Short mmCIF file of C-alpha atoms in Angstrom, two decimals:
data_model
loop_
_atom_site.label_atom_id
_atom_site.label_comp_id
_atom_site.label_asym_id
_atom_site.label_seq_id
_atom_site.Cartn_x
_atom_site.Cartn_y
_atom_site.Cartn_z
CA UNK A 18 73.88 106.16 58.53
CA UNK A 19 76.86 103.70 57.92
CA UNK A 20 77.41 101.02 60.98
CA UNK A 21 79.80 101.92 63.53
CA UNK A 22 79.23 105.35 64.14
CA UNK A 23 80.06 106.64 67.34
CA UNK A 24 77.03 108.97 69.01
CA UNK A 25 76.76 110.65 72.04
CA UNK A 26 73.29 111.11 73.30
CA UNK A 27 73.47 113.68 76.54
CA UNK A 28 70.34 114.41 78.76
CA UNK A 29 69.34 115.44 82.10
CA UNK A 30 67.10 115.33 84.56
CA UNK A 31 64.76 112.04 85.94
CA UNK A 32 63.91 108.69 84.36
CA UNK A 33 61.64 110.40 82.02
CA UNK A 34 64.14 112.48 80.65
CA UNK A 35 66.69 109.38 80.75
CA UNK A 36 64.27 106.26 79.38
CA UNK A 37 63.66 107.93 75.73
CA UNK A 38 67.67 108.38 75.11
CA UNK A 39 68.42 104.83 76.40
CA UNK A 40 65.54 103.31 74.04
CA UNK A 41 67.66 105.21 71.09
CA UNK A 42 71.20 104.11 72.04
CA UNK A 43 69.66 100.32 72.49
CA UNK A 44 68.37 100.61 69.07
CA UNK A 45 71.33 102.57 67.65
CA UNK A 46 73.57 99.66 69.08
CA UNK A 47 71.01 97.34 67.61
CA UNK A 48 71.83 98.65 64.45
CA UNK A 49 75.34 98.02 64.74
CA UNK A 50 76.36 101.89 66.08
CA UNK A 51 78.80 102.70 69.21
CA UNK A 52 76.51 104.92 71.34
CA UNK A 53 77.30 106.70 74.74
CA UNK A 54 74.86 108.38 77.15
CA UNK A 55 76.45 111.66 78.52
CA UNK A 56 74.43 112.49 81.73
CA UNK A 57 74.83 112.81 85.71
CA UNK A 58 76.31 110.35 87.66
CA UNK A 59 73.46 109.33 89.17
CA UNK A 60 72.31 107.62 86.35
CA UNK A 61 75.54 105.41 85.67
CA UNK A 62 74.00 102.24 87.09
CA UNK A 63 71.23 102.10 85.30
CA UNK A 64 73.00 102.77 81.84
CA UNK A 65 75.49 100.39 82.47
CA UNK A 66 73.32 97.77 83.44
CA UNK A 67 71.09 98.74 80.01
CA UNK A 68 75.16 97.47 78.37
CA UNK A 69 75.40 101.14 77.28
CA UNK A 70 78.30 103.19 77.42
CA UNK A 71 77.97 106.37 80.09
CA UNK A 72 79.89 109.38 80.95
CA UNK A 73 79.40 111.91 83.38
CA UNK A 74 78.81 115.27 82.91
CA UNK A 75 77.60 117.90 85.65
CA UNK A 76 75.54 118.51 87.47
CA UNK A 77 74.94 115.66 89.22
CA UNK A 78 71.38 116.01 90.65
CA UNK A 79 69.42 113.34 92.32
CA UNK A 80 65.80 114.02 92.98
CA UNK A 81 65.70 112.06 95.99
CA UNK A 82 65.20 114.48 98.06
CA UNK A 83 61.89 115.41 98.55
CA UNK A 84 61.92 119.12 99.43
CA UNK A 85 64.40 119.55 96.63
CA UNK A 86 62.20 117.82 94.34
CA UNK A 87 58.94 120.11 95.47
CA UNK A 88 60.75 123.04 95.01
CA UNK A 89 62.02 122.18 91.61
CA UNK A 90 58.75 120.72 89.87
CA UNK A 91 56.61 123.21 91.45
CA UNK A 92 54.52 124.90 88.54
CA UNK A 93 55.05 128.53 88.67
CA UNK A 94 58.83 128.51 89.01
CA UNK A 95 60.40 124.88 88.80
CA UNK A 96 61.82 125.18 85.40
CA UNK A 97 63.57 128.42 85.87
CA UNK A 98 65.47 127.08 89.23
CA UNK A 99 66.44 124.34 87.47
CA UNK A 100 67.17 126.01 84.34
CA UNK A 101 68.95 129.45 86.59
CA UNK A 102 70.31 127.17 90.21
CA UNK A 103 71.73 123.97 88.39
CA UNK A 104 72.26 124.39 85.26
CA UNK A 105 73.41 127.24 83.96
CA UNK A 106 75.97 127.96 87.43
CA UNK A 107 77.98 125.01 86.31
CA UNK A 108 77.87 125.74 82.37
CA UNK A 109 81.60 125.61 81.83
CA UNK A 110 81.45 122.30 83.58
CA UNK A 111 78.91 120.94 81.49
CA UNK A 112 80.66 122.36 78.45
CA UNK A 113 83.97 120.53 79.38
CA UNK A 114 82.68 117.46 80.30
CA UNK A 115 80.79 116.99 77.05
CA UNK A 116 83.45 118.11 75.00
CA UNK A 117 85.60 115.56 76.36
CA UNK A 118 83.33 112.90 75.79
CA UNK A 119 82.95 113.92 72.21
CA UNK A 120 86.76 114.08 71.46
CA UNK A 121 87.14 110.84 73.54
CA UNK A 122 88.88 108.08 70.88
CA UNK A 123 88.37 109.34 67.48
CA UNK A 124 85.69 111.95 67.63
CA UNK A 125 81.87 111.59 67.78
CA UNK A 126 79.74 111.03 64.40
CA UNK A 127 76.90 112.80 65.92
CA UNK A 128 75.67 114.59 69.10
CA UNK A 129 71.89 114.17 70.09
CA UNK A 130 70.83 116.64 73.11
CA UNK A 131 68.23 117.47 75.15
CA UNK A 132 67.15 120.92 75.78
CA UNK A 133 68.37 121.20 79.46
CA UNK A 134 71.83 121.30 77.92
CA UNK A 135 72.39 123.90 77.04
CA UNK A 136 76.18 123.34 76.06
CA UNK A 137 75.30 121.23 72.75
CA UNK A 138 75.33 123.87 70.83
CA UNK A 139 78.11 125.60 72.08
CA UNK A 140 80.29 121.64 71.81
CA UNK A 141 79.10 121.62 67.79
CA UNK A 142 79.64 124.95 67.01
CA UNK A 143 83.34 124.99 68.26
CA UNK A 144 83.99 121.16 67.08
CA UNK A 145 82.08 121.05 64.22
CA UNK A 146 80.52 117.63 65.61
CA UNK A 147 77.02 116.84 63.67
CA UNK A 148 74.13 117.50 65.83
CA UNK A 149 70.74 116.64 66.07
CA UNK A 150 68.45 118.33 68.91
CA UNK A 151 65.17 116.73 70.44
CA UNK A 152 61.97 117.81 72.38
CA UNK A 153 59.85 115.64 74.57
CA UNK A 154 56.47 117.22 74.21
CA UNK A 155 54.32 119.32 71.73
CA UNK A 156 54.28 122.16 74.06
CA UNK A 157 58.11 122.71 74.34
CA UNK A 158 57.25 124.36 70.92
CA UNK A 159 55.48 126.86 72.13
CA UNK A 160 53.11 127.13 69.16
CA UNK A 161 50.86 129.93 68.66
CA UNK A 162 49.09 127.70 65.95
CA UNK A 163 48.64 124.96 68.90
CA UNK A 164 49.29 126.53 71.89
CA UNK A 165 50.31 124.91 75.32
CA UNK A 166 49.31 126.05 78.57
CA UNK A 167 52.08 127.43 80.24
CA UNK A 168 52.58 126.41 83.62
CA UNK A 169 52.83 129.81 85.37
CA UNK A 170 49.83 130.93 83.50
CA UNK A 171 46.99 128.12 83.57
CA UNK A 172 44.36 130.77 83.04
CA UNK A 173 45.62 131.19 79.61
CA UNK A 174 44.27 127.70 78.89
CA UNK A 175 40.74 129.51 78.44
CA UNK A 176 41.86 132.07 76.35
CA UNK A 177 42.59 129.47 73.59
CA UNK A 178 40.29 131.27 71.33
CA UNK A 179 41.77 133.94 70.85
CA UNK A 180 43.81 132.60 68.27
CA UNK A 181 47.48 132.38 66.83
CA UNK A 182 47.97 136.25 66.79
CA UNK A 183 47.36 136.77 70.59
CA UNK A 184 49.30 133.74 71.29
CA UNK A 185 52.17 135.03 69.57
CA UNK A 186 52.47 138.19 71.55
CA UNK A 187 52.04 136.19 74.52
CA UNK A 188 54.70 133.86 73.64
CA UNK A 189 57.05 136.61 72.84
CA UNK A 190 56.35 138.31 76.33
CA UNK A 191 57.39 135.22 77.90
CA UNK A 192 60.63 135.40 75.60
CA UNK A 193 61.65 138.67 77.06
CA UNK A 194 60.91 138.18 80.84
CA UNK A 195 63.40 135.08 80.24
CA UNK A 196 66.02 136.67 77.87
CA UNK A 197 67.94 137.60 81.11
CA UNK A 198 68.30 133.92 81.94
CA UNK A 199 70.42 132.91 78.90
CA UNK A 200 73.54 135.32 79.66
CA UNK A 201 75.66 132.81 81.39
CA UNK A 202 75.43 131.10 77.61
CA UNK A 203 76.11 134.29 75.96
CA UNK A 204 79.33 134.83 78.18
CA UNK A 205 80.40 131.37 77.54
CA UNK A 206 80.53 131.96 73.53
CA UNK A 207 82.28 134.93 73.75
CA UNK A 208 85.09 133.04 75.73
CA UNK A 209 84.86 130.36 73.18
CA UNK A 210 85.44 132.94 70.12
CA UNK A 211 81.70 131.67 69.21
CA UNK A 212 78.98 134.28 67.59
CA UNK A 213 76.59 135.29 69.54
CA UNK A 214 73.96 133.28 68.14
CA UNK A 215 69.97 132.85 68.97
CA UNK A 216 68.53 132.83 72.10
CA UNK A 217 69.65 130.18 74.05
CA UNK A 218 66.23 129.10 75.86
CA UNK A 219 64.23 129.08 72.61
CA UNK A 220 65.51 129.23 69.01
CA UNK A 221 69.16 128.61 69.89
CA UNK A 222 68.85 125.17 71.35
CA UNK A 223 66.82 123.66 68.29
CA UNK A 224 69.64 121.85 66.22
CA UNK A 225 69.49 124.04 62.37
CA UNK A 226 69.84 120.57 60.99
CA UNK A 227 67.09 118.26 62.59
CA UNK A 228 65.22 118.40 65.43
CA UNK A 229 63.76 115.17 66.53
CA UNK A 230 60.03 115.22 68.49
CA UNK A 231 60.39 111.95 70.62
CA UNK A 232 56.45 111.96 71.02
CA UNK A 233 53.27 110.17 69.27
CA UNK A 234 51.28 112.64 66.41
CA UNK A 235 48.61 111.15 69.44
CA UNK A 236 49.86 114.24 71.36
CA UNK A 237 50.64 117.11 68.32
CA UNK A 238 50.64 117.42 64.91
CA UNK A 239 53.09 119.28 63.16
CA UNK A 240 52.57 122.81 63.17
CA UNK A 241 53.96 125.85 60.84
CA UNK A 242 55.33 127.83 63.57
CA UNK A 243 57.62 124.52 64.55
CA UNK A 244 61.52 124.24 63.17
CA UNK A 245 61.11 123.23 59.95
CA UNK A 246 63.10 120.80 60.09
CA UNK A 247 61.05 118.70 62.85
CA UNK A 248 60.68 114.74 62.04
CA UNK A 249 58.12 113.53 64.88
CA UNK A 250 59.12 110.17 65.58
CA UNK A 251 56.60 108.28 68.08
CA UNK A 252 57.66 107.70 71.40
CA UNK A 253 60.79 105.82 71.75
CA UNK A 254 59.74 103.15 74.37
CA UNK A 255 62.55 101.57 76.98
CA UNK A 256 60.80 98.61 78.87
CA UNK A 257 63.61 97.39 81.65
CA UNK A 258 63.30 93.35 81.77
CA UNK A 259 61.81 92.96 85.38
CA UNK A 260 59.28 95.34 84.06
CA UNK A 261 56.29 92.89 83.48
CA UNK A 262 52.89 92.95 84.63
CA UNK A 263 51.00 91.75 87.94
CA UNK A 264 48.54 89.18 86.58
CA UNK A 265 45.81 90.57 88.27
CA UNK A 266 46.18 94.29 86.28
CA UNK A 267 47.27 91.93 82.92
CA UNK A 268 43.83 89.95 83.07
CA UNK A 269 41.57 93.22 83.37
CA UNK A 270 43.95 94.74 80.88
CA UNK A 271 43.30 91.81 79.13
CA UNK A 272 39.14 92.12 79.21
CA UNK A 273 36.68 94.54 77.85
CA UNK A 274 37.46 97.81 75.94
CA UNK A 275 40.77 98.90 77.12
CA UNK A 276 40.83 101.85 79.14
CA UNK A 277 41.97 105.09 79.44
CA UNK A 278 44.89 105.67 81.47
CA UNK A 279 45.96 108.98 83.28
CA UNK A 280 49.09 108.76 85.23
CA UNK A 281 52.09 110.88 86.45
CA UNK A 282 55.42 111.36 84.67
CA UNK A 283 58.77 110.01 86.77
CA UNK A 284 59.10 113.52 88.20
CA UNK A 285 55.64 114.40 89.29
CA UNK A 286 54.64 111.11 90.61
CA UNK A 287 57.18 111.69 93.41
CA UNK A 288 54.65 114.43 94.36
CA UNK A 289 51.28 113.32 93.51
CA UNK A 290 48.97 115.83 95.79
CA UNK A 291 45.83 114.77 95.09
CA UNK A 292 46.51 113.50 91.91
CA UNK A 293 45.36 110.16 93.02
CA UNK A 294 42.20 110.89 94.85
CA UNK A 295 40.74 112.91 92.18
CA UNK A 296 41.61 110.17 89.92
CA UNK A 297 39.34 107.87 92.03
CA UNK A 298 36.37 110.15 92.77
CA UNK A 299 36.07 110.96 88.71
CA UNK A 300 35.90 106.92 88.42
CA UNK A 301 33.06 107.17 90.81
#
């Protein structure tokens, strides 16, 4: 890609869905490219402070509060409040405020999403804006080659055996229970003049031009069931400056073999149960 490109990188959600599209506009800008981050306004200090461009779009959801937070990360049906109470009420909203970022000046070069929003595809279809969609993990996928355990379901995690065929029908089960979910996106694109397209939730937010796995081969391997046209990238790291070790966990770092490290994403660590004193009994 030719220097100066202007690209819009749009995301939602907590730091961990905010730190791997602020390590690509840093290197993007780097490389001598105009990037923006479209995302809620919660968000704007830190991305301004990173010397990125930001815009808001809605919703604007903090995680702050606790109770809201619980109910939203809670395993069985997090994703779909967030998915059916935040995002998809304000849809138009979202729509409008990302297409106004990417006619803002002269146009975007390129849109990068994530799959919370869901207007992307809806913003290039109707503008004909270049877009590239991403996916955090292996198991947003859902491969029956490599199959994830699905939060609602964690006895399925034993019934790995089974194989790809089982998986598949499993997969396509959960397709239909959440087929209903997508028709706020369906009644948006008729407004729009758009076709009707795939579904939403699954096939219809991966980009048909590149999809972009921002995660280490560490985690998943390509698989055949995956969009074809998925380049797994690594992780793309942000380190903020005052980030920098106590010197007490950089000498033991620093000594022996290095260890293994389980820890809690940005969302969950806000509610850790007894993440932490399971951790320390299995050290025992």
């Amino acid at each position: 890609m030719t220097p100066d490109k202007r690209i819009v990188l749009t995301t939602f959600g907590t730091l961990g869905d905010l730190h791997p599209y602020l390590a690509l506009a840093l290197e993007l800008q780097s490389r001598g490219h105009r990037p923006v981050i479209a995302t809620s306004e919660c968000h704007r200090q830190k991305v301004e402070a990173a010397g990125v461009e930001f815009h808001s779009i809605r919703p604007d959801l903090s995680f702050d509060n606790r109770e809201l937070h619980r109910r939203l990360t809670e395993p069985k049906r997090g994703m779909e409040r967030v998915i059916r109470e935040f995002m998809l009420p304000v849809l138009r909203m979202t729509y409008d405020d990302l297409l106004a970022v990417v006619q803002k000046d002269r146009g975007a070069d390129l849109l990068i999403s994530q799959l919370l929003i869901f207007a992307a595809p809806l913003v290039a279809e109707k503008t004909g804006v270049r877009w590239v969609s991403t996916e955090l993990q292996p198991g947003a996928f859902l491969s029956a080659n490599d199959p994830p355990v699905l939060a609602p379901f964690p006895a399925l995690a034993k019934l790995r055996g089974l194989g790809a065929t089982f998986h598949r029908v499993v997969f396509r089960f959960a397709r239909l229970i959440a087929r209903s979910w997508g028709q706020p996106v369906r009644q948006l694109r008729r407004e729009l003049g758009l076709r009707s397209g795939k579904d939403p939730l699954f096939e219809g937010r991966n980009s048909p031009y590149q999809v972009l796995a921002l995660f280490s081969r560490v985690l998943g391997e390509p698989q055949a069931d995956w969009p074809a046209n998925t380049l797994i990238t690594g992780f793309p790291f942000y380190d903020e400056n005052d980030s920098g070790l106590a010197p007490e966990l950089a000498k033991f770092l620093d000594e022996g073999e290095p260890p293994i490290v389980f820890t809690l994403g940005s969302s969950a660590v806000r509610d850790a149960h007894s993440f932490y004193l399971e951790s320390v009994a299995t050290h025992k």
